[in-house]
Amino acid sequence: MTLGVVILAAGQGTRMRSKLPKVLHSLAGRPLLDHAIQAAKRLSPVRVVVVYGHGGEQVKAALSDPDLIWVEQKEQLGTGHAVAQALPALQGVDQILVLYGDVPLIRDRTLSSLTTACMYTDLALLTAAFDNPVGYGRILRDANGKIERIVEHKDASASELEIKEINTGILIAKSEALEGWLERVDNSNSQGEFYLTDVVELAVADGVCVQSSQPEDLDEVAGVNDCAQLALLERRFQEWQADRLMRKGLSLRDPNRFDLRGSIEFGQDVTIDINVLLEGEIELGSDISIGANTVIRNCRIGDGVLIRENCVLENAVIGANCTIGPFARIRPDTELAADAHIGNFVEIKKSQVGSGSKINHLSYIGDSSIGSKVNVGAGTITCNYDGVNKHRTLIGDGAFIGSNSSLVAPAEIGAGATIGAGSTISGKTPDNTLTLTRAKQLSIKGWKRPVKKLKE
Ligand code: UD1
Ligand code: CA
């Protein structure tokens, strides 16, 4: 049986009070709409159609996915009208599943059980029991528990408002039948809208036994209407994700203070302390410890690495057994070979650092290639920028750079060279030689400190 998915995303989302279309607001680093799209794609449908309205071009541009079919709903005349707009793009599929661009947490298992419920009938609804069903459509069943119809909150009688079983909005139907029902839906209701929910009554009139299934977790069917709901669902997403990762052996000191906005691979015995944020694609080896308050974006980190507290690492490759931090900043295009030590208040950008090299205190290293077993003294700065162009600094294996040196690029420090503390170096310095630039030290005999003048 072939499946097509319609994702409704035409609503404006005024309650977000944002210039950004609601479905582009981000949850775990991805647009809300992308969560629905990925949930759809995991079902291997033959087509995914997104019904868009407000901010259409912006939404399309943000989700440049060649597999998607975009259908514009110029006026938001109701959910039934929205699904009808997608039907021409879904010709030939056997079943149609309706999802929502602002309902991001729907799980695969819930959708597959809904699909199963529709196997031998023409319509199945995802319903849920809510303690507080205010605002939702209610599921009306007969004495035998058979679904009869859905009544919207605004159209419901006092006794119907007592019903706790609500319509989540997510449903699946045989496509030919759905097309027929949608042609017959009208807008004679309190909101003057074409309700998708009216297909239930029409199906029952056709003798269809409407089936239902329920989500495992109520947050799966929760929609985002404002920033508070967005934050709530972000937490739920993070909770579920952390739970999954911990079951695979990732050791989180406190799953409530861990955020992953992207994907992660990790080996054995990786420990992550509190308030760590991981973004993008993260690859971690084994025996890694990540200290509190650290942010890591798109990095590959080797076995045995120790990252101490308060570090920021971005687009970098960290070799095995390196130690980093506390308070280190590793910027894009940095590669640390094995056993490098990067200490506090050190910033490294677009540089390679060889194995066993140490940059332990208060340095800026930019556009540099540093060999192995190099010692970069405290306060060493590469002056990589002349105000117009960036230049490289090369430091040979085994070099020793004295503290508080300025390496004015382009500069090349020989292998085994020593640079005297406080030097300003440019150009080339020879291998295995001490180079220093330093004013002669002077002591003045008999010099007296000034004294305060007495008032007259
Ligand atoms: C809908 C259901 C209700 C259910 C509830 C669950 C109908 C008539 N009612 O009500 O039974 O309990 O969802 O949240 O379906 N949309 C469009 N185009 C439109 C109208 C809506 O794309 O013309 C999209 C919206 O962007 C939104 C979704 O469809 O994502 C739901 O629309 P909304 O107006 O919020 O429906 P509800 O009144 O909440
Ligand atoms: Ca709604």
XYZ file of C-alpha atoms and ligand atoms in Angstrom:
496
model
C 0.000 0.000 0.000
C 1.508 3.383 -1.023
C 1.445 6.275 1.408
C 1.291 10.024 0.844
C 1.666 12.536 3.665
C 0.144 16.018 3.894
C 1.678 18.402 6.397
C -0.501 21.386 7.223
C 1.562 24.489 7.778
C -0.489 27.384 6.452
C -1.397 28.959 9.777
C 0.129 32.322 10.634
C 1.092 31.615 14.216
C 0.232 35.098 15.482
C 0.638 34.063 19.107
C 4.377 33.605 18.601
C 4.484 37.415 18.119
C 7.446 36.944 15.810
C 8.459 38.007 12.309
C 9.511 34.426 11.677
C 6.764 32.075 10.432
C 5.803 29.791 13.319
C 6.903 26.558 11.644
C 10.436 27.962 11.243
C 10.934 28.461 14.961
C 13.583 26.062 16.067
C 13.271 23.035 18.304
C 16.535 21.260 19.128
C 18.249 23.280 16.401
C 15.823 22.438 13.585
C 12.660 24.189 12.356
C 9.438 22.815 13.842
C 8.311 21.916 10.333
C 11.437 19.839 9.778
C 10.484 17.631 12.717
C 7.151 16.842 11.061
C 8.856 16.306 7.695
C 11.384 13.870 9.143
C 8.633 11.976 10.993
C 6.804 11.703 7.665
C 9.894 10.559 5.790
C 10.641 7.802 8.272
C 7.398 6.160 7.101
C 8.865 5.859 3.579
C 5.994 7.635 1.844
C 5.967 8.028 -1.931
C 5.211 11.732 -1.526
C 5.272 14.427 1.170
C 3.198 17.524 0.467
C 3.528 20.656 2.601
C 0.558 23.037 2.553
C 1.924 26.505 3.195
C 0.447 29.969 3.421
C 2.059 32.716 5.433
C 5.750 33.350 4.805
C 5.759 30.725 2.059
C 8.940 31.700 0.272
C 10.846 31.970 3.532
C 9.596 28.562 4.660
C 10.494 26.930 1.344
C 13.964 28.471 1.383
C 14.624 27.314 4.950
C 13.711 23.719 4.108
C 15.299 23.278 0.719
C 14.464 19.612 0.374
C 14.040 18.446 -3.240
C 11.767 15.577 -2.164
C 9.041 17.884 -0.878
C 6.058 19.093 -2.845
C 4.853 22.545 -1.855
C 1.222 23.546 -2.261
C 0.019 27.020 -1.459
C -3.232 27.587 0.417
C -3.871 31.238 -0.384
C -6.654 31.709 2.150
C -6.917 29.709 5.334
C -10.440 28.427 4.909
C -10.060 25.499 7.293
C -8.233 22.207 7.739
C -10.538 20.391 5.293
C -9.856 23.006 2.628
C -6.103 22.765 3.358
C -6.018 18.985 2.836
C -8.121 19.337 -0.323
C -5.439 21.639 -1.783
C -2.920 18.811 -1.484
C -5.031 16.123 -3.179
C -3.991 16.852 -6.793
C -0.375 16.330 -5.744
C -1.282 13.003 -4.127
C -3.006 11.346 -7.077
C -2.315 7.622 -7.192
C -1.353 7.010 -3.563
C -3.416 4.471 -1.617
C -3.420 6.161 1.794
C -3.059 9.746 2.971
C -1.716 10.680 6.402
C -2.340 14.185 7.744
C 0.340 15.719 9.982
C 0.898 19.277 11.267
C 3.897 21.540 10.867
C 3.588 22.770 14.446
C 3.295 19.326 16.096
C 6.939 18.261 16.290
C 7.188 15.352 18.723
C 5.072 12.691 17.045
C 6.769 9.282 17.310
C 7.265 6.618 14.671
C 5.558 3.944 16.750
C 2.439 6.059 17.184
C 2.207 6.696 13.461
C 2.743 3.068 12.564
C 0.018 1.938 14.962
C -2.313 4.519 13.385
C -1.427 3.176 9.947
C -2.165 -0.345 11.147
C -5.558 0.812 12.475
C -6.456 1.918 8.938
C -5.352 -1.317 7.288
C -8.841 -2.821 6.921
C -10.933 0.324 6.872
C -11.000 3.727 5.160
C -10.353 6.095 8.078
C -8.455 6.028 11.357
C -8.032 8.869 13.848
C -5.343 9.509 16.417
C -7.256 10.405 19.570
C -6.199 11.090 23.154
C -7.790 11.443 26.573
C -7.146 14.926 27.967
C -7.977 15.995 31.533
C -8.463 19.480 30.161
C -9.937 19.127 26.668
C -10.787 22.824 26.257
C -10.389 24.007 22.668
C -10.137 20.571 21.082
C -12.564 18.708 18.893
C -14.349 15.963 20.881
C -14.792 12.371 19.737
C -18.414 11.255 19.827
C -18.987 7.513 20.157
C -22.190 5.453 20.218
C -23.252 3.084 22.995
C -21.006 0.371 21.534
C -18.005 2.660 21.458
C -18.116 3.133 17.700
C -16.958 6.557 16.512
C -19.883 8.606 15.151
C -18.423 12.046 14.522
C -16.193 14.850 15.815
C -17.659 18.016 17.224
C -15.446 21.098 17.444
C -15.221 22.807 20.840
C -16.956 25.913 19.490
C -19.844 23.874 18.095
C -20.235 21.520 21.055
C -23.214 21.287 23.421
C -22.755 21.397 27.192
C -22.834 17.601 27.448
C -20.431 17.174 24.518
C -17.995 19.533 26.245
C -17.801 16.977 29.083
C -16.132 14.458 26.752
C -12.432 13.967 27.487
C -11.499 12.082 24.331
C -10.171 14.634 21.867
C -9.164 14.740 18.227
C -5.427 15.233 17.894
C -5.986 16.261 14.266
C -3.687 13.527 12.968
C -5.512 11.013 10.837
C -5.031 8.561 8.002
C -7.484 7.684 5.252
C -7.765 5.767 2.011
C -7.190 8.449 -0.554
C -10.140 7.837 -2.886
C -12.572 7.814 0.008
C -11.010 10.956 1.514
C -11.303 12.785 -1.786
C -14.997 11.931 -1.982
C -15.689 13.068 1.581
C -13.768 16.326 1.212
C -15.887 17.241 -1.834
C -18.927 17.025 0.416
C -17.563 19.018 3.376
C -19.140 22.470 3.726
C -18.520 25.441 5.984
C -21.865 25.697 7.768
C -20.481 25.861 11.291
C -19.763 28.451 13.949
C -16.358 29.325 12.441
C -17.440 29.282 8.782
C -14.552 26.903 8.023
C -14.225 23.731 5.993
C -13.498 21.285 8.789
C -11.354 18.226 8.069
C -13.106 16.672 11.047
C -16.412 16.578 9.140
C -15.098 13.670 7.069
C -15.745 11.416 10.075
C -19.509 11.833 9.944
C -19.466 11.404 6.157
C -17.411 8.211 6.472
C -19.839 6.787 9.047
C -22.751 7.644 6.731
C -20.943 5.632 4.026
C -20.881 2.664 6.391
C -17.178 2.970 7.209
C -16.089 1.688 10.607
C -13.838 4.546 11.741
C -10.914 3.247 13.793
C -8.749 5.041 16.302
C -5.445 4.664 18.063
C -3.676 6.630 20.804
C -0.175 8.042 21.244
C 2.094 6.600 23.933
C 2.797 10.058 25.311
C 0.449 13.047 25.214
C 3.272 15.457 24.335
C 3.593 13.711 20.984
C 0.406 15.402 19.834
C 1.016 18.775 21.481
C 1.184 21.746 19.135
C 3.225 24.913 19.449
C 1.243 28.136 19.564
C 3.431 30.411 21.678
C 6.968 30.669 23.039
C 6.046 29.000 26.322
C 4.753 25.887 24.531
C 7.830 25.885 22.319
C 10.092 25.873 25.381
C 8.052 23.108 26.986
C 8.336 20.859 23.940
C 12.051 21.633 23.621
C 12.498 20.304 27.165
C 10.450 17.203 26.404
C 12.479 16.552 23.260
C 15.721 16.964 25.202
C 14.454 14.684 27.978
C 13.570 11.882 25.571
C 16.821 12.289 23.674
C 18.946 12.281 26.838
C 17.129 9.175 28.014
C 17.896 7.408 24.739
C 21.569 8.406 24.866
C 22.000 7.334 28.494
C 20.513 3.930 27.660
C 23.218 3.617 25.001
C 25.840 4.283 27.668
C 26.417 8.039 27.545
C 27.023 9.217 31.087
C 25.255 12.507 31.756
C 25.749 14.014 35.210
C 22.320 15.608 34.920
C 20.125 14.924 31.883
C 18.088 18.045 32.711
C 21.153 20.167 32.126
C 22.253 18.669 28.825
C 21.222 19.849 25.368
C 21.974 18.264 22.029
C 20.838 20.179 18.960
C 22.042 17.848 16.267
C 23.475 14.361 16.115
C 26.035 12.561 18.224
C 28.157 9.442 17.949
C 30.136 8.303 20.969
C 32.279 5.462 22.245
C 32.525 3.927 25.707
C 32.922 5.823 28.952
C 32.086 9.311 27.822
C 31.125 11.521 30.748
C 29.426 14.872 30.331
C 29.117 17.280 33.223
C 26.290 19.779 33.739
C 25.210 22.589 31.382
C 26.890 21.220 28.302
C 25.479 22.216 24.894
C 26.318 20.152 21.813
C 25.345 21.413 18.359
C 25.547 20.089 14.816
C 27.451 16.887 14.131
C 29.410 15.639 17.104
C 31.718 12.619 17.013
C 33.211 11.509 20.296
C 35.628 8.613 20.817
C 35.928 6.680 24.063
C 37.095 7.709 27.552
C 36.243 11.359 27.118
C 35.303 13.762 29.849
C 33.584 17.050 29.092
C 33.514 19.651 31.847
C 30.630 21.823 32.975
C 29.404 24.814 30.916
C 31.071 23.761 27.695
C 29.715 24.354 24.180
C 30.817 22.094 21.327
C 29.716 22.605 17.730
C 30.539 20.264 14.837
C 33.645 18.650 16.303
C 35.398 15.321 16.137
C 37.049 14.442 19.440
C 39.454 11.526 19.872
C 39.810 8.923 22.612
C 40.958 9.953 26.057
C 40.367 13.687 25.623
C 39.775 15.791 28.721
C 37.856 19.019 28.193
C 37.720 21.009 31.389
C 35.042 23.526 32.392
C 33.851 26.528 30.346
C 35.283 25.789 26.911
C 33.886 26.625 23.478
C 34.921 24.400 20.561
C 33.706 24.852 17.006
C 34.436 22.991 13.747
C 37.589 21.440 15.126
C 39.288 18.066 15.222
C 40.808 17.129 18.560
C 43.328 14.291 18.634
C 43.530 11.519 21.212
C 44.466 12.357 24.803
C 44.457 16.128 24.388
C 43.571 18.253 27.378
C 41.703 21.499 26.848
C 40.673 24.300 29.174
C 39.329 25.479 31.479
C 38.223 28.592 29.581
C 39.694 27.691 26.200
C 38.255 28.697 22.852
C 38.955 26.453 19.874
C 37.689 28.129 16.718
C 36.911 26.695 13.262
C 39.504 24.851 11.195
C 41.679 23.954 14.131
C 43.291 20.550 14.336
C 45.024 19.366 17.452
C 47.198 16.274 17.081
C 47.386 13.722 19.898
C 48.494 14.745 23.392
C 48.314 18.509 22.837
C 47.586 20.655 25.886
C 45.555 23.820 25.516
C 45.159 25.730 28.754
C 43.148 28.608 30.142
C 42.364 31.757 28.177
C 43.869 30.372 25.001
C 42.190 31.078 21.653
C 43.157 29.036 18.608
C 41.850 29.659 15.087
C 42.559 27.979 11.746
C 45.699 26.292 13.052
C 47.323 22.903 13.306
C 48.977 22.002 16.576
C 51.377 19.037 16.533
C 51.427 16.150 18.946
C 52.519 16.808 22.502
C 52.656 20.578 22.042
C 51.572 22.856 24.869
C 49.885 26.242 24.792
C 48.921 26.534 28.376
C 48.145 30.135 29.256
C 46.679 33.334 27.768
C 47.577 32.990 24.092
C 46.140 33.773 20.696
C 47.228 31.388 17.953
C 45.720 32.168 14.534
C 46.564 30.913 11.029
C 49.467 28.879 12.350
C 51.130 25.522 11.897
C 52.811 24.367 15.064
C 55.010 21.282 15.044
C 55.205 18.586 17.682
C 56.572 19.014 21.221
C 56.473 22.796 20.970
C 56.104 24.871 24.130
C 54.302 28.154 23.642
C 54.853 30.362 26.678
C 52.174 32.325 28.504
C 50.875 35.390 26.722
C 52.287 34.510 23.298
C 50.366 36.137 20.462
C 50.470 35.476 16.741
C 49.994 38.823 15.005
C 48.284 37.232 12.019
C 46.444 40.251 10.665
C 48.074 43.360 9.215
C 44.770 45.171 8.965
C 44.186 43.970 5.409
C 45.493 40.427 4.991
C 45.993 37.406 7.204
C 49.412 35.734 7.261
C 50.651 32.416 8.564
C 53.030 31.576 11.371
C 55.053 28.375 11.231
C 56.731 26.923 14.314
C 59.077 23.958 13.921
C 59.144 20.816 16.060
C 60.538 21.191 19.544
C 60.616 24.997 19.507
C 60.295 26.909 22.786
C 58.559 30.282 22.639
C 59.289 32.456 25.662
C 56.382 34.115 27.433
C 54.797 37.294 26.170
C 56.269 37.040 22.694
C 54.636 38.540 19.620
C 55.076 36.499 16.456
C 54.419 38.937 13.601
C 53.222 36.909 10.607
C 54.467 35.885 8.180
C 56.892 34.340 10.642
C 58.785 31.075 10.762
C 60.384 29.734 13.919
C 62.986 27.043 13.306
C 62.863 23.538 14.749
C 64.371 23.394 18.204
C 64.621 27.198 18.273
C 64.218 29.170 21.475
C 62.613 32.604 21.512
C 63.502 34.784 24.477
C 60.611 35.999 26.601
C 59.091 39.299 25.567
C 60.427 39.196 21.999
C 58.763 40.574 18.893
C 59.651 38.187 16.077
C 59.016 38.488 12.351
C 60.467 36.664 9.391
C 62.581 33.551 9.913
C 64.520 32.434 12.989
C 67.113 29.659 12.683
C 66.813 26.105 14.009
C 68.283 25.231 17.409
C 69.222 28.836 18.150
C 68.174 31.397 20.751
C 66.598 34.450 19.163
C 65.420 37.386 21.216
C 64.595 41.030 20.836
C 64.880 42.813 24.111
C 65.916 46.286 25.264
C 68.970 46.242 27.553
C 68.120 46.170 31.225
C 69.177 49.297 33.081
C 69.522 50.035 36.808
C 70.091 53.708 37.805
C 72.102 54.248 40.943
C 71.078 57.009 43.331
C 67.709 57.534 41.649
C 65.136 58.918 44.093
C 61.399 58.510 44.027
C 59.548 61.824 43.682
C 58.055 63.142 46.948
C 54.884 65.150 47.453
C 55.309 68.932 47.461
C 54.295 70.691 50.694
C 51.479 73.255 50.402
C 52.475 76.908 50.891
C -8.060 21.279 14.842
C -9.183 20.245 14.751
C -9.599 19.840 16.146
C -8.410 19.285 16.914
C -7.263 20.292 16.903
C -6.027 19.693 17.472
C -10.391 20.830 12.738
C -11.591 21.461 12.175
N -10.304 20.823 14.044
O -8.637 22.408 15.473
O -10.625 18.844 16.084
O -8.801 18.967 18.239
O -6.970 20.732 15.567
O -5.034 20.697 17.600
O -9.583 20.305 11.986
N -4.293 24.976 8.985
C -3.994 25.197 7.683
N -4.931 25.792 6.884
C -6.148 26.163 7.358
C -6.443 25.909 8.699
C -5.508 25.313 9.500
O -2.902 24.901 7.202
O -6.939 26.683 6.568
C -3.292 24.346 9.844
C -2.823 25.278 10.944
O -1.627 25.920 10.558
C -2.575 24.373 12.118
C -3.510 23.187 11.852
O -3.884 23.261 10.509
O -1.261 23.882 12.119
C -4.685 23.169 12.782
O -5.463 24.309 12.539
P -6.212 25.071 13.695
O -6.956 26.175 13.115
O -5.269 25.361 14.780
O -7.250 23.951 14.153
P -7.944 23.865 15.545
O -8.998 24.857 15.613
O -6.935 23.852 16.627
Ca -4.824 24.431 16.940
